[in-house]
Amino acid sequence: MHKKNNQQLTLTQRAGNAKPATEHLIDLKGQPLTTGLSPTLIKAIKEHLNAGNQVMLFLNRRGFAPALLCHECGWIAECPRCDHYYTLHQKHGMLRCHQCDSQRRIPSQCPQCGSTNLMPVGLGTEQLEQGIGELFPNTPITRIDKDTTSRKGALEQQLEDIYQGGSRILIGTQMLAKGHHFPDVTLVALLDVDGALFSSDFRAAERFAQLYTQVSGRAGRAGKQGAVYLQTHQPDHPLLLTLLEKGYDAFTKEALQERQATFLPPYSSHIMIRSEDHNNQKAPQFLRQLKQFFEQHPMRDSHLWVMGPIPAIQAKRGGNFRWQLLLQHPSRGYLQKLMSVTYPQIVALPESKKVKWNIDVDPTDC
């Protein structure tokens, strides 16, 4: 659709009698944490529960902990098929890779030094549920993530329990943030936002701002005053200050200015060509051949930038080594035409049949 046919619709007030939620930024530096919760947040949770309301705690990491570490030698359990640490799922006694879904039993001792002093590192929703249960032993808790909703009908049953008020503390990942109406939820907390502030993905800040808007919309939806708490070690980060003090529209304007200054989408267009193999040789060789192919192509103009090949951010997944080649140009139409013309030639290359590869137009995932 052409830009002139688009119309922006702005929601200037919340539905019904809902009041805007108050916003609280908690500086975590130097604070004693209990299962990832600061004293300020624990106090606020108690106040909202004592008032007969529900509390939602948001953490976008399922499992008990993001990693298992040996306290003696520093060994970390890592998936041999991926460039990724195993996630500890303590309830089932398993280490699981959230990239390729492989799993193994939790070792009784370190395979590197033989120590039995293995410890979880970081915080996941399973550990958070356990810790919250110890802090509030008489309060019903519901955890909603991929692990607790895999059984058919489980999500619907859990949501119904929340709607009926049977659960007072809700713990969940992103699936709990979207589209649900919980009239008794008056406190929503994002426990760890720092990962989004320093991500290598240039869209991470944009995704966090969208997520924050979704999550904060769960607080105070039935005439009750809601409150949103964000825990961070970077309370002076420009993104947070703009988002909290000036709102989402101001954030988008600043983000677009940054994108324009760095020539990133939507001020340029991307096509990503990805390739992977088992030996980490044929995939980069294939992409190097493609780079030379595009740099010498008659359609190339001075605005075409060919970057790579470089390893993907997750350089190994499912036993395959992953590489990528990026094409960038101010004109999306030019890139599409270039790819339309060159695709049959790429397919005809003998090397294209020796590796797994794909073309991603306007890529959003690395």
JSON list of N, CA and C in Angstrom, two decimals, residues 193-236:
[
{"chain": "A", "resi": 193, "resn": "VAL", "atom": "N", "xyz": [15.29, -5.57, 32.14]},
{"chain": "A", "resi": 193, "resn": "VAL", "atom": "CA", "xyz": [15.16, -4.95, 30.83]},
{"chain": "A", "resi": 193, "resn": "VAL", "atom": "C", "xyz": [16.53, -4.67, 30.19]},
{"chain": "A", "resi": 194, "resn": "ASP", "atom": "N", "xyz": [17.62, -4.96, 30.91]},
{"chain": "A", "resi": 194, "resn": "ASP", "atom": "CA", "xyz": [18.95, -4.56, 30.41]},
{"chain": "A", "resi": 194, "resn": "ASP", "atom": "C", "xyz": [19.34, -5.27, 29.13]},
{"chain": "A", "resi": 195, "resn": "GLY", "atom": "N", "xyz": [18.86, -6.50, 28.95]},
{"chain": "A", "resi": 195, "resn": "GLY", "atom": "CA", "xyz": [19.22, -7.24, 27.74]},
{"chain": "A", "resi": 195, "resn": "GLY", "atom": "C", "xyz": [18.80, -6.53, 26.47]},
{"chain": "A", "resi": 196, "resn": "ALA", "atom": "N", "xyz": [17.64, -5.86, 26.53]},
{"chain": "A", "resi": 196, "resn": "ALA", "atom": "CA", "xyz": [17.13, -5.16, 25.35]},
{"chain": "A", "resi": 196, "resn": "ALA", "atom": "C", "xyz": [17.89, -3.86, 25.10]},
{"chain": "A", "resi": 197, "resn": "LEU", "atom": "N", "xyz": [18.50, -3.31, 26.14]},
{"chain": "A", "resi": 197, "resn": "LEU", "atom": "CA", "xyz": [19.16, -2.01, 26.01]},
{"chain": "A", "resi": 197, "resn": "LEU", "atom": "C", "xyz": [20.53, -2.12, 25.34]},
{"chain": "A", "resi": 198, "resn": "PHE", "atom": "N", "xyz": [21.14, -3.30, 25.37]},
{"chain": "A", "resi": 198, "resn": "PHE", "atom": "CA", "xyz": [22.49, -3.45, 24.85]},
{"chain": "A", "resi": 198, "resn": "PHE", "atom": "C", "xyz": [22.60, -4.63, 23.89]},
{"chain": "A", "resi": 199, "resn": "SER", "atom": "N", "xyz": [21.56, -4.86, 23.15]},
{"chain": "A", "resi": 199, "resn": "SER", "atom": "CA", "xyz": [21.54, -5.97, 22.20]},
{"chain": "A", "resi": 199, "resn": "SER", "atom": "C", "xyz": [22.28, -5.60, 20.92]},
{"chain": "A", "resi": 200, "resn": "SER", "atom": "N", "xyz": [22.82, -6.61, 20.23]},
{"chain": "A", "resi": 200, "resn": "SER", "atom": "CA", "xyz": [23.49, -6.39, 18.95]},
{"chain": "A", "resi": 200, "resn": "SER", "atom": "C", "xyz": [22.48, -6.19, 17.82]},
{"chain": "A", "resi": 201, "resn": "ASP", "atom": "N", "xyz": [21.22, -6.47, 18.08]},
{"chain": "A", "resi": 201, "resn": "ASP", "atom": "CA", "xyz": [20.16, -6.31, 17.09]},
{"chain": "A", "resi": 201, "resn": "ASP", "atom": "C", "xyz": [19.65, -4.86, 17.14]},
{"chain": "A", "resi": 202, "resn": "PHE", "atom": "N", "xyz": [19.74, -4.14, 16.03]},
{"chain": "A", "resi": 202, "resn": "PHE", "atom": "CA", "xyz": [19.35, -2.73, 16.06]},
{"chain": "A", "resi": 202, "resn": "PHE", "atom": "C", "xyz": [17.85, -2.55, 16.29]},
{"chain": "A", "resi": 203, "resn": "ARG", "atom": "N", "xyz": [17.07, -3.61, 16.15]},
{"chain": "A", "resi": 203, "resn": "ARG", "atom": "CA", "xyz": [15.63, -3.52, 16.40]},
{"chain": "A", "resi": 203, "resn": "ARG", "atom": "C", "xyz": [15.26, -3.83, 17.86]},
{"chain": "A", "resi": 204, "resn": "ALA", "atom": "N", "xyz": [16.23, -4.19, 18.69]},
{"chain": "A", "resi": 204, "resn": "ALA", "atom": "CA", "xyz": [15.94, -4.61, 20.06]},
{"chain": "A", "resi": 204, "resn": "ALA", "atom": "C", "xyz": [15.26, -3.51, 20.85]},
{"chain": "A", "resi": 205, "resn": "ALA", "atom": "N", "xyz": [15.71, -2.27, 20.70]},
{"chain": "A", "resi": 205, "resn": "ALA", "atom": "CA", "xyz": [15.11, -1.16, 21.43]},
{"chain": "A", "resi": 205, "resn": "ALA", "atom": "C", "xyz": [13.66, -0.96, 21.00]},
{"chain": "A", "resi": 206, "resn": "GLU", "atom": "N", "xyz": [13.41, -1.07, 19.72]},
{"chain": "A", "resi": 206, "resn": "GLU", "atom": "CA", "xyz": [12.05, -0.93, 19.20]},
{"chain": "A", "resi": 206, "resn": "GLU", "atom": "C", "xyz": [11.14, -2.03, 19.76]},
{"chain": "A", "resi": 207, "resn": "ARG", "atom": "N", "xyz": [11.63, -3.25, 19.79]},
{"chain": "A", "resi": 207, "resn": "ARG", "atom": "CA", "xyz": [10.83, -4.37, 20.31]},
{"chain": "A", "resi": 207, "resn": "ARG", "atom": "C", "xyz": [10.57, -4.20, 21.80]},
{"chain": "A", "resi": 208, "resn": "PHE", "atom": "N", "xyz": [11.57, -3.68, 22.53]},
{"chain": "A", "resi": 208, "resn": "PHE", "atom": "CA", "xyz": [11.36, -3.46, 23.96]},
{"chain": "A", "resi": 208, "resn": "PHE", "atom": "C", "xyz": [10.29, -2.39, 24.18]},
{"chain": "A", "resi": 209, "resn": "ALA", "atom": "N", "xyz": [10.33, -1.32, 23.42]},
{"chain": "A", "resi": 209, "resn": "ALA", "atom": "CA", "xyz": [9.33, -0.26, 23.57]},
{"chain": "A", "resi": 209, "resn": "ALA", "atom": "C", "xyz": [7.93, -0.79, 23.30]},
{"chain": "A", "resi": 210, "resn": "GLN", "atom": "N", "xyz": [7.79, -1.63, 22.30]},
{"chain": "A", "resi": 210, "resn": "GLN", "atom": "CA", "xyz": [6.49, -2.24, 22.00]},
{"chain": "A", "resi": 210, "resn": "GLN", "atom": "C", "xyz": [6.06, -3.16, 23.13]},
{"chain": "A", "resi": 211, "resn": "LEU", "atom": "N", "xyz": [7.02, -3.95, 23.63]},
{"chain": "A", "resi": 211, "resn": "LEU", "atom": "CA", "xyz": [6.71, -4.86, 24.72]},
{"chain": "A", "resi": 211, "resn": "LEU", "atom": "C", "xyz": [6.31, -4.10, 25.98]},
{"chain": "A", "resi": 212, "resn": "TYR", "atom": "N", "xyz": [7.03, -3.03, 26.27]},
{"chain": "A", "resi": 212, "resn": "TYR", "atom": "CA", "xyz": [6.69, -2.23, 27.45]},
{"chain": "A", "resi": 212, "resn": "TYR", "atom": "C", "xyz": [5.28, -1.66, 27.33]},
{"chain": "A", "resi": 213, "resn": "THR", "atom": "N", "xyz": [4.92, -1.20, 26.14]},
{"chain": "A", "resi": 213, "resn": "THR", "atom": "CA", "xyz": [3.58, -0.66, 25.93]},
{"chain": "A", "resi": 213, "resn": "THR", "atom": "C", "xyz": [2.52, -1.73, 26.14]},
{"chain": "A", "resi": 214, "resn": "GLN", "atom": "N", "xyz": [2.79, -2.95, 25.64]},
{"chain": "A", "resi": 214, "resn": "GLN", "atom": "CA", "xyz": [1.86, -4.05, 25.82]},
{"chain": "A", "resi": 214, "resn": "GLN", "atom": "C", "xyz": [1.73, -4.44, 27.29]},
{"chain": "A", "resi": 215, "resn": "VAL", "atom": "N", "xyz": [2.88, -4.59, 27.95]},
{"chain": "A", "resi": 215, "resn": "VAL", "atom": "CA", "xyz": [2.88, -5.03, 29.34]},
{"chain": "A", "resi": 215, "resn": "VAL", "atom": "C", "xyz": [2.22, -4.00, 30.25]},
{"chain": "A", "resi": 216, "resn": "SER", "atom": "N", "xyz": [2.56, -2.73, 30.06]},
{"chain": "A", "resi": 216, "resn": "SER", "atom": "CA", "xyz": [1.98, -1.69, 30.92]},
{"chain": "A", "resi": 216, "resn": "SER", "atom": "C", "xyz": [0.48, -1.59, 30.72]},
{"chain": "A", "resi": 217, "resn": "GLY", "atom": "N", "xyz": [0.00, -2.01, 29.56]},
{"chain": "A", "resi": 217, "resn": "GLY", "atom": "CA", "xyz": [-1.43, -1.98, 29.31]},
{"chain": "A", "resi": 217, "resn": "GLY", "atom": "C", "xyz": [-2.22, -3.02, 30.08]},
{"chain": "A", "resi": 218, "resn": "ARG", "atom": "N", "xyz": [-1.50, -3.96, 30.76]},
{"chain": "A", "resi": 218, "resn": "ARG", "atom": "CA", "xyz": [-2.19, -4.96, 31.57]},
{"chain": "A", "resi": 218, "resn": "ARG", "atom": "C", "xyz": [-2.53, -4.42, 32.96]},
{"chain": "A", "resi": 219, "resn": "ALA", "atom": "N", "xyz": [-1.96, -3.27, 33.35]},
{"chain": "A", "resi": 219, "resn": "ALA", "atom": "CA", "xyz": [-2.12, -2.76, 34.72]},
{"chain": "A", "resi": 219, "resn": "ALA", "atom": "C", "xyz": [-3.25, -1.75, 34.81]},
{"chain": "A", "resi": 220, "resn": "GLY", "atom": "N", "xyz": [-4.17, -1.97, 35.75]},
{"chain": "A", "resi": 220, "resn": "GLY", "atom": "CA", "xyz": [-5.23, -1.01, 36.02]},
{"chain": "A", "resi": 220, "resn": "GLY", "atom": "C", "xyz": [-6.22, -0.87, 34.89]},
{"chain": "A", "resi": 221, "resn": "ARG", "atom": "N", "xyz": [-6.94, -1.96, 34.57]},
{"chain": "A", "resi": 221, "resn": "ARG", "atom": "CA", "xyz": [-7.82, -1.96, 33.40]},
{"chain": "A", "resi": 221, "resn": "ARG", "atom": "C", "xyz": [-9.31, -1.87, 33.77]},
{"chain": "A", "resi": 222, "resn": "ALA", "atom": "N", "xyz": [-9.65, -1.74, 35.03]},
{"chain": "A", "resi": 222, "resn": "ALA", "atom": "CA", "xyz": [-11.07, -1.72, 35.40]},
{"chain": "A", "resi": 222, "resn": "ALA", "atom": "C", "xyz": [-11.36, -0.61, 36.40]},
{"chain": "A", "resi": 223, "resn": "GLY", "atom": "N", "xyz": [-10.80, 0.55, 36.14]},
{"chain": "A", "resi": 223, "resn": "GLY", "atom": "CA", "xyz": [-11.03, 1.68, 37.03]},
{"chain": "A", "resi": 223, "resn": "GLY", "atom": "C", "xyz": [-10.09, 1.73, 38.21]},
{"chain": "A", "resi": 224, "resn": "LYS", "atom": "N", "xyz": [-9.29, 0.68, 38.42]},
{"chain": "A", "resi": 224, "resn": "LYS", "atom": "CA", "xyz": [-8.33, 0.66, 39.51]},
{"chain": "A", "resi": 224, "resn": "LYS", "atom": "C", "xyz": [-7.02, 1.32, 39.05]},
{"chain": "A", "resi": 225, "resn": "GLN", "atom": "N", "xyz": [-6.36, 1.99, 39.96]},
{"chain": "A", "resi": 225, "resn": "GLN", "atom": "CA", "xyz": [-5.08, 2.61, 39.62]},
{"chain": "A", "resi": 225, "resn": "GLN", "atom": "C", "xyz": [-4.00, 1.54, 39.46]},
{"chain": "A", "resi": 226, "resn": "GLY", "atom": "N", "xyz": [-3.34, 1.54, 38.30]},
{"chain": "A", "resi": 226, "resn": "GLY", "atom": "CA", "xyz": [-2.29, 0.58, 38.03]},
{"chain": "A", "resi": 226, "resn": "GLY", "atom": "C", "xyz": [-0.91, 1.18, 38.20]},
{"chain": "A", "resi": 227, "resn": "ALA", "atom": "N", "xyz": [0.07, 0.30, 38.38]},
{"chain": "A", "resi": 227, "resn": "ALA", "atom": "CA", "xyz": [1.46, 0.74, 38.53]},
{"chain": "A", "resi": 227, "resn": "ALA", "atom": "C", "xyz": [2.36, -0.20, 37.74]},
{"chain": "A", "resi": 228, "resn": "VAL", "atom": "N", "xyz": [3.36, 0.38, 37.07]},
{"chain": "A", "resi": 228, "resn": "VAL", "atom": "CA", "xyz": [4.32, -0.40, 36.30]},
{"chain": "A", "resi": 228, "resn": "VAL", "atom": "C", "xyz": [5.71, -0.16, 36.86]},
{"chain": "A", "resi": 229, "resn": "TYR", "atom": "N", "xyz": [6.43, -1.26, 37.16]},
{"chain": "A", "resi": 229, "resn": "TYR", "atom": "CA", "xyz": [7.77, -1.17, 37.71]},
{"chain": "A", "resi": 229, "resn": "TYR", "atom": "C", "xyz": [8.75, -1.78, 36.71]},
{"chain": "A", "resi": 230, "resn": "LEU", "atom": "N", "xyz": [9.87, -1.09, 36.48]},
{"chain": "A", "resi": 230, "resn": "LEU", "atom": "CA", "xyz": [10.94, -1.59, 35.62]},
{"chain": "A", "resi": 230, "resn": "LEU", "atom": "C", "xyz": [12.22, -1.66, 36.44]},
{"chain": "A", "resi": 231, "resn": "GLN", "atom": "N", "xyz": [12.84, -2.84, 36.49]},
{"chain": "A", "resi": 231, "resn": "GLN", "atom": "CA", "xyz": [14.11, -3.01, 37.19]},
{"chain": "A", "resi": 231, "resn": "GLN", "atom": "C", "xyz": [15.25, -2.97, 36.19]},
{"chain": "A", "resi": 232, "resn": "THR", "atom": "N", "xyz": [16.27, -2.18, 36.47]},
{"chain": "A", "resi": 232, "resn": "THR", "atom": "CA", "xyz": [17.38, -2.03, 35.54]},
{"chain": "A", "resi": 232, "resn": "THR", "atom": "C", "xyz": [18.63, -1.58, 36.27]},
{"chain": "A", "resi": 233, "resn": "HIS", "atom": "N", "xyz": [19.78, -1.92, 35.72]},
{"chain": "A", "resi": 233, "resn": "HIS", "atom": "CA", "xyz": [21.05, -1.38, 36.21]},
{"chain": "A", "resi": 233, "resn": "HIS", "atom": "C", "xyz": [21.41, -0.09, 35.47]},
{"chain": "A", "resi": 234, "resn": "GLN", "atom": "N", "xyz": [20.58, 0.31, 34.52]},
{"chain": "A", "resi": 234, "resn": "GLN", "atom": "CA", "xyz": [20.86, 1.49, 33.70]},
{"chain": "A", "resi": 234, "resn": "GLN", "atom": "C", "xyz": [19.67, 2.46, 33.72]},
{"chain": "A", "resi": 235, "resn": "PRO", "atom": "N", "xyz": [19.36, 3.06, 34.87]},
{"chain": "A", "resi": 235, "resn": "PRO", "atom": "CA", "xyz": [18.17, 3.92, 34.94]},
{"chain": "A", "resi": 235, "resn": "PRO", "atom": "C", "xyz": [18.30, 5.22, 34.14]},
{"chain": "A", "resi": 236, "resn": "ASP", "atom": "N", "xyz": [19.53, 5.57, 33.75]},
{"chain": "A", "resi": 236, "resn": "ASP", "atom": "CA", "xyz": [19.74, 6.80, 32.98]},
{"chain": "A", "resi": 236, "resn": "ASP", "atom": "C", "xyz": [19.85, 6.54, 31.47]}
]
